[in-house]
CSV table of C-alpha atoms in Angstrom, one decimal:
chain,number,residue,atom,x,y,z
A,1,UNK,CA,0.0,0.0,0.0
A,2,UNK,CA,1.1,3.6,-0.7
A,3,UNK,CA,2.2,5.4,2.3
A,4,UNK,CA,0.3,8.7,1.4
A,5,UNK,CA,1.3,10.6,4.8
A,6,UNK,CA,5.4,10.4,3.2
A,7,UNK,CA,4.3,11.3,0.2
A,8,UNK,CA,2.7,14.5,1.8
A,9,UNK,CA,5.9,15.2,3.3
A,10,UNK,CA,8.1,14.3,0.9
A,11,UNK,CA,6.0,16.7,-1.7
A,12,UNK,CA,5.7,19.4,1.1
A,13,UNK,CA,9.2,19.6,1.6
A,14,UNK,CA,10.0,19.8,-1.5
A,15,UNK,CA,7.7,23.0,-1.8
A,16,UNK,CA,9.6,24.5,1.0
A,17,UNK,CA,12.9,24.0,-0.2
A,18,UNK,CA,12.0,25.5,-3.5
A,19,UNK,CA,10.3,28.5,-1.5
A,20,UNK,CA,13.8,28.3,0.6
A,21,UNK,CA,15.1,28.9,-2.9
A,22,UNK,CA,13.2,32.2,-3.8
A,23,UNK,CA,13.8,33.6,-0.5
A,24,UNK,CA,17.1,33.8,-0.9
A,25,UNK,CA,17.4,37.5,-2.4
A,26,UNK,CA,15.7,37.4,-5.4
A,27,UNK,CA,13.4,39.9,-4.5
A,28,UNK,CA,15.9,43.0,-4.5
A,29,UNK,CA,16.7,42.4,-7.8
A,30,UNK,CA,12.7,42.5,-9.0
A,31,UNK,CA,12.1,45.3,-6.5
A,32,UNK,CA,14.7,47.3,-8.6
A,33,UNK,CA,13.8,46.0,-11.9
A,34,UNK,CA,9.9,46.9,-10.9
A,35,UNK,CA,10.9,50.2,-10.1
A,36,UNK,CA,13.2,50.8,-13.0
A,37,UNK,CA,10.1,50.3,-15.2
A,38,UNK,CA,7.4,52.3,-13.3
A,39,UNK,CA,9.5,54.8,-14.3
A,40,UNK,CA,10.3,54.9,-17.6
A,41,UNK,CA,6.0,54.1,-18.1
A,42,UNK,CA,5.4,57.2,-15.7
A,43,UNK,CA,8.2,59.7,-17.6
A,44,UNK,CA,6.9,58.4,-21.1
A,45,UNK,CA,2.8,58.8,-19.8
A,46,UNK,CA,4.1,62.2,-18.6
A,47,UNK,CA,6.2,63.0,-21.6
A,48,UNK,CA,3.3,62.6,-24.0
A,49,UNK,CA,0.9,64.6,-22.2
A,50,UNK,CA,2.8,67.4,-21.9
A,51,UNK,CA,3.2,67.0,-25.5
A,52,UNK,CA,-0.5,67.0,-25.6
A,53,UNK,CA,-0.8,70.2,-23.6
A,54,UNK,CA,1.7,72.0,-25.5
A,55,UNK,CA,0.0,71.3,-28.6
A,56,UNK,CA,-3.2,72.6,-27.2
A,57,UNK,CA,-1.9,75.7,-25.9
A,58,UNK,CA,-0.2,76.5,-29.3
A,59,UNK,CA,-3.6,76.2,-31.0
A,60,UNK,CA,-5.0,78.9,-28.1
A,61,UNK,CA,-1.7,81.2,-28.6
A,62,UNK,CA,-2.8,81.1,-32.7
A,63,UNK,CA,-6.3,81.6,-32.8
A,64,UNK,CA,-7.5,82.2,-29.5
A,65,UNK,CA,-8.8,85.9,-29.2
A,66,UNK,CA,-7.2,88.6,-26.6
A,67,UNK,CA,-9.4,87.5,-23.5
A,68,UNK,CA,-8.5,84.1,-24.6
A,69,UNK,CA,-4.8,84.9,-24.8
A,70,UNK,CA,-4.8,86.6,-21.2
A,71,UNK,CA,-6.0,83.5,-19.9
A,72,UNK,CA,-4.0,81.1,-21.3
A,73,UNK,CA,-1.3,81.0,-18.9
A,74,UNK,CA,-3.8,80.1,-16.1
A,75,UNK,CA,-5.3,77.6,-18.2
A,76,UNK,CA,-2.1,75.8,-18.5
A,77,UNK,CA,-0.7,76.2,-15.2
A,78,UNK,CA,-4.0,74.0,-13.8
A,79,UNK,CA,-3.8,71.7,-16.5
A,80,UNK,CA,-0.1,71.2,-15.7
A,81,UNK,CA,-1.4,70.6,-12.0
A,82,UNK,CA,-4.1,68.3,-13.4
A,83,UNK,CA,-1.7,66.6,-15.5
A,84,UNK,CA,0.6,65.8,-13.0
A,85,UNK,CA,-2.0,64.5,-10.1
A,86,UNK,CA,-3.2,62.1,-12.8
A,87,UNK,CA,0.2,60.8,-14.0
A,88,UNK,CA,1.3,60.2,-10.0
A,89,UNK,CA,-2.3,58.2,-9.7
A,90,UNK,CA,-1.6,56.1,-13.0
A,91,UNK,CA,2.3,55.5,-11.3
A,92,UNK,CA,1.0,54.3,-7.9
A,93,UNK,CA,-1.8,52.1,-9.4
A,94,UNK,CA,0.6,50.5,-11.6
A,95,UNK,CA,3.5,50.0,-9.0
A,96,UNK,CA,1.3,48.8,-6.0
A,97,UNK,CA,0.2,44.9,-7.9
A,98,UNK,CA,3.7,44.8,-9.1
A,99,UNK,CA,5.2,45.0,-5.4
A,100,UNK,CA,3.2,43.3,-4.1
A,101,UNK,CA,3.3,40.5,-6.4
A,102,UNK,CA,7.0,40.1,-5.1
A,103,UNK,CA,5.4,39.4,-1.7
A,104,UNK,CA,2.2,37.4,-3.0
A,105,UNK,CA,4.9,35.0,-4.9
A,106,UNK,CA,7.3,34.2,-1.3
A,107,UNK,CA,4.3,34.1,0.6
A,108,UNK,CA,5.4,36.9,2.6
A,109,UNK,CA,3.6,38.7,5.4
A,110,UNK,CA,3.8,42.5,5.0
A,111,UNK,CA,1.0,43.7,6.2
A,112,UNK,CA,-2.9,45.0,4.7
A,113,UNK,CA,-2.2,48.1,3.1
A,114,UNK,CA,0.9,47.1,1.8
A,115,UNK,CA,3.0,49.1,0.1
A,116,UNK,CA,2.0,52.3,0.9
A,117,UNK,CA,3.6,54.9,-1.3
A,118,UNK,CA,4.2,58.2,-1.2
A,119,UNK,CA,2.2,61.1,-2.0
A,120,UNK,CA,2.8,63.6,-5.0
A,121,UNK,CA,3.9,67.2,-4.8
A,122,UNK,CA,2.1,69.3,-7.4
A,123,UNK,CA,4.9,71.5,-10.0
A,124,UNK,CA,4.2,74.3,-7.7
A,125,UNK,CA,3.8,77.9,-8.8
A,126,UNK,CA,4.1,78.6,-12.7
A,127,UNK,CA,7.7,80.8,-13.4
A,128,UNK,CA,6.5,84.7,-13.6
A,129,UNK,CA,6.5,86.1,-17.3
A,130,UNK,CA,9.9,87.4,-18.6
A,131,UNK,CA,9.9,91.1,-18.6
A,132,UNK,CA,9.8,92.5,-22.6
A,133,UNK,CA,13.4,92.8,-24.0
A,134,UNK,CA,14.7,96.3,-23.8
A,135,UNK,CA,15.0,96.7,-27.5
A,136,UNK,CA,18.4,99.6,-29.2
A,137,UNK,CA,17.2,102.3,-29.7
A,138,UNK,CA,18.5,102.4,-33.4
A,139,UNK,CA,15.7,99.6,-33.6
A,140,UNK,CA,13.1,101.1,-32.7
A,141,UNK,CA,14.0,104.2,-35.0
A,142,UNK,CA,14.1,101.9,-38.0
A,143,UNK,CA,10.9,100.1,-36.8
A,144,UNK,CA,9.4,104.2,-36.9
A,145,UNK,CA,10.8,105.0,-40.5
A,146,UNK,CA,9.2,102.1,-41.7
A,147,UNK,CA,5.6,103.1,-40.2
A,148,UNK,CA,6.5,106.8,-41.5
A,149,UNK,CA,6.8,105.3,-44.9
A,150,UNK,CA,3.5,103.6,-44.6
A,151,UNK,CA,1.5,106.5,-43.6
A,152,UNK,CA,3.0,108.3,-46.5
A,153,UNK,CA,2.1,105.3,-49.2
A,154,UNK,CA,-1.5,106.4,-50.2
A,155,UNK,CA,0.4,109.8,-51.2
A,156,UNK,CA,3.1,108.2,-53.0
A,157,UNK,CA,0.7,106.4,-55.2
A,158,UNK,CA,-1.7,108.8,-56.0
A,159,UNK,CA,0.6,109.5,-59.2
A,160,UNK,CA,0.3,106.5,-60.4
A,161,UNK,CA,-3.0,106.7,-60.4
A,162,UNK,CA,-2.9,110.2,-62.9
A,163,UNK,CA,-3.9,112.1,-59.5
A,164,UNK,CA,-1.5,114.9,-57.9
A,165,UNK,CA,0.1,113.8,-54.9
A,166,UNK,CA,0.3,117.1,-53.1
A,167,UNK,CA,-1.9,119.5,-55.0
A,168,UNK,CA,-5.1,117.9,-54.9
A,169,UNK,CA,-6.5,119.1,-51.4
A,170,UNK,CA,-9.5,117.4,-52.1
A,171,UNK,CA,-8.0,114.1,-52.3
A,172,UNK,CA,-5.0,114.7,-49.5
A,173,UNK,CA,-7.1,114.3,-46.9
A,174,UNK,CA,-8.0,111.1,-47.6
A,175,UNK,CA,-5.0,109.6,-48.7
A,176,UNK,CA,-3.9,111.0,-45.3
A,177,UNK,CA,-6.6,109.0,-43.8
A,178,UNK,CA,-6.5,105.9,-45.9
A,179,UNK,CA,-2.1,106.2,-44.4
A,180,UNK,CA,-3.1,106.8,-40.7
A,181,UNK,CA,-5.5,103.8,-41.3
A,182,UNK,CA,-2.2,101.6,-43.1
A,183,UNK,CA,-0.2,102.8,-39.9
A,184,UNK,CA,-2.7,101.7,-37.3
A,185,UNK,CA,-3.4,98.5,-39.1
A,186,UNK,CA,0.3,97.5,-39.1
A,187,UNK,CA,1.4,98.9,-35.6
A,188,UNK,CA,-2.3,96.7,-34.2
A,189,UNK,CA,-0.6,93.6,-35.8
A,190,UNK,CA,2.6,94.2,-35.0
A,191,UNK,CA,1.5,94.4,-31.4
A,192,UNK,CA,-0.3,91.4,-31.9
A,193,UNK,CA,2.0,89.5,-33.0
A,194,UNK,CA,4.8,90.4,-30.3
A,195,UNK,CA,2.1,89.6,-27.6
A,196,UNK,CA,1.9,86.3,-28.8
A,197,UNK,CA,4.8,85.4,-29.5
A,198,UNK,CA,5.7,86.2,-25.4
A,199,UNK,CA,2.6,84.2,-24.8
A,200,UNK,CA,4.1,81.6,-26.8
A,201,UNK,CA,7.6,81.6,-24.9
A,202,UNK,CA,5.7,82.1,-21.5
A,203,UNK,CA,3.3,78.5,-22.2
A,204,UNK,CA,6.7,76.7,-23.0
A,205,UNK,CA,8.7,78.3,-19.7
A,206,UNK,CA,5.2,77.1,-17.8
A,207,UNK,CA,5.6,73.3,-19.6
A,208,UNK,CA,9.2,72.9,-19.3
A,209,UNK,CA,9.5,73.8,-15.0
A,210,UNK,CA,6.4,71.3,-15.0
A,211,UNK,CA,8.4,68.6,-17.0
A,212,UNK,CA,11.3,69.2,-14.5
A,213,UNK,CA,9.3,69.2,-11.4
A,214,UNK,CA,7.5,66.1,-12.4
A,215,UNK,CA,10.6,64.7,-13.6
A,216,UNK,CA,12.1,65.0,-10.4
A,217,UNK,CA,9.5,64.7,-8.1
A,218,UNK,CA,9.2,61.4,-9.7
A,219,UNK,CA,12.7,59.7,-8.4
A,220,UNK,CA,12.2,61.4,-5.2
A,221,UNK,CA,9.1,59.4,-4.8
A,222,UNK,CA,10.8,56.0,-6.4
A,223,UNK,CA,13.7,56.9,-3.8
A,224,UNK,CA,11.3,56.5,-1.0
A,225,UNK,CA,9.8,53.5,-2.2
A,226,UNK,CA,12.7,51.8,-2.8
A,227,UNK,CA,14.4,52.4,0.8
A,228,UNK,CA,10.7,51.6,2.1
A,229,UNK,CA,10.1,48.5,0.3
A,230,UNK,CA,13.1,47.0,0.3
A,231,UNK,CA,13.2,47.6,4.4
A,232,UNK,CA,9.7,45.6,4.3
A,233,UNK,CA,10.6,43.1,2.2
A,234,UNK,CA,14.2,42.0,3.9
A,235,UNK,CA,12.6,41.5,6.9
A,236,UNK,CA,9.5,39.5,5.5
A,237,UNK,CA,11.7,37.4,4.2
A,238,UNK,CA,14.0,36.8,6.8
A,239,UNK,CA,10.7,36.2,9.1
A,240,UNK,CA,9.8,33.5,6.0
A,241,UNK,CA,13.0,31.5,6.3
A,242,UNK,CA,12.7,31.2,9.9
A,243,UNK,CA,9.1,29.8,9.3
A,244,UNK,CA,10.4,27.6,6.4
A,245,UNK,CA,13.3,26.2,8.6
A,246,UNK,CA,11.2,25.1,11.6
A,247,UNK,CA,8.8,23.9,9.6
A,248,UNK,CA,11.2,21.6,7.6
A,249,UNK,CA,13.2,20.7,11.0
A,250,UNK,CA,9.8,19.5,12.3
A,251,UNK,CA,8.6,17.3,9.4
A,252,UNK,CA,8.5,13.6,10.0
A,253,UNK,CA,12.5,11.6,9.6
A,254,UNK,CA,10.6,9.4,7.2
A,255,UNK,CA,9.7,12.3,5.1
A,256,UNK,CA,13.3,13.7,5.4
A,257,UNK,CA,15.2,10.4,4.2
A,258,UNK,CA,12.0,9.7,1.0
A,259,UNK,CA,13.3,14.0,-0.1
């Protein structure tokens, strides 16, 4: 007849030993190759939607009208906050079944609520807008010859047109007009263009100290996990192998000499 009580112990400690085996440091290795991951997921998640968000802001800065414009910055300094809460939620809900996976698989206790990880910190404040560049002067008197020139077009023209340029009062004024119109047009889109274009730089300085402050926020928080898992997980294990070794010292000599 089979003796079924040595075949229990000879297959039980054969599970232990081969628990023995994957309790013998394994885990460090998988803790740093879980971690190693969750980050590279978290910075490329984080890369793209910044991405995302510049795109978006971009579209605003080229289309969006003045009121639009003003609130841009605003706009994208919450998003960036938005951006970054949901990225640090997406990091821990990936991380958590992974760690604890490492425990799950050594049958190690470490506790409900295990592993606890750390909290984000939001970017903090957006940087302040550059102040407008102090342009030379010998700019800014070229810039006004130009604009001289094209109030004076309409009078320029009007011989081309068979029409005297400056002995025709009845006509003067309104090329005058039609010039002052030119030179208010151009100086309005002029304008417009410099305000976006500090808009522009301003969205990109707001997106770039976000990058950096997820960025680093990011191996702060992996820094933590790493010294606070790995402190968990050495000393589930080395609880385990005690459990393992008493358990295989009190098994049954019969079972001992069948393994």
């Amino acid at each position: 007849m089979p003796d079924r009580y040595a075949d229990a112990v000879v297959a039980r400690r054969r599970e232990l030993r081969e628990l023995r085996e994957r309790l013998g440091g394994s885990h460090r290795g998988e803790l740093r190759g879980c971690l190693a991951l969750s980050r590279l997921t978290a910075a490329r998640d984080a890369e793209r939607a910044l991405a995302d968000l510049r795109r978006e802001a971009a579209e605003h800065v080229r289309c969006g009208d003045r009121a639009a414009r003003r609130r841009l910055p605003d706009l994208v300094a919450a998003a960036v906050d938005a951006l970054a809460a949901d990225a640090a939620a997406r990091w821990a809900a990936d991380l958590a079944p992974a760690l604890r996976r490492i425990a799950t698989e050594r049958e190690l206790a470490v506790g409900p609520g295990w592993p606890r990880l750390p909290a984000a910190s939001p970017p903090g404040p957006p940087p302040t807008d550059e102040p407008a560049p102090d342009r030379p002067l010998l700019t800014r008197l070229v810039e006004g010859v130009a604009l001289g020139r094209l109030a004076l077009f309409p009078l320029a023209v009007l011989p081309l047109a068979g029409l005297p340029a400056l002995g025709g009062p009845a006509l003067a004024p309104l090329a005058v007009v039609v010039g002052l119109a030119a030179l208010a047009v151009a100086t309005c889109a002029r304008r417009a263009a410099a305000e976006r274009e500090r808009l522009r730089r301003r969205v990109e300085r707001i997106v770039q100290a976000a990058a950096v402050a997820i960025e680093a926020d990011l191996d702060r928080r992996l820094v933590e996990v790493e010294l606070a898992a790995s402190t968990a997980l050495d000393a589930a294990v080395l609880r385990r192998r005690a459990e393992v070794d008493r358990e295989l010292a009190a098994l049954a000599p019969a079972g001992a000499g069948r393994g």
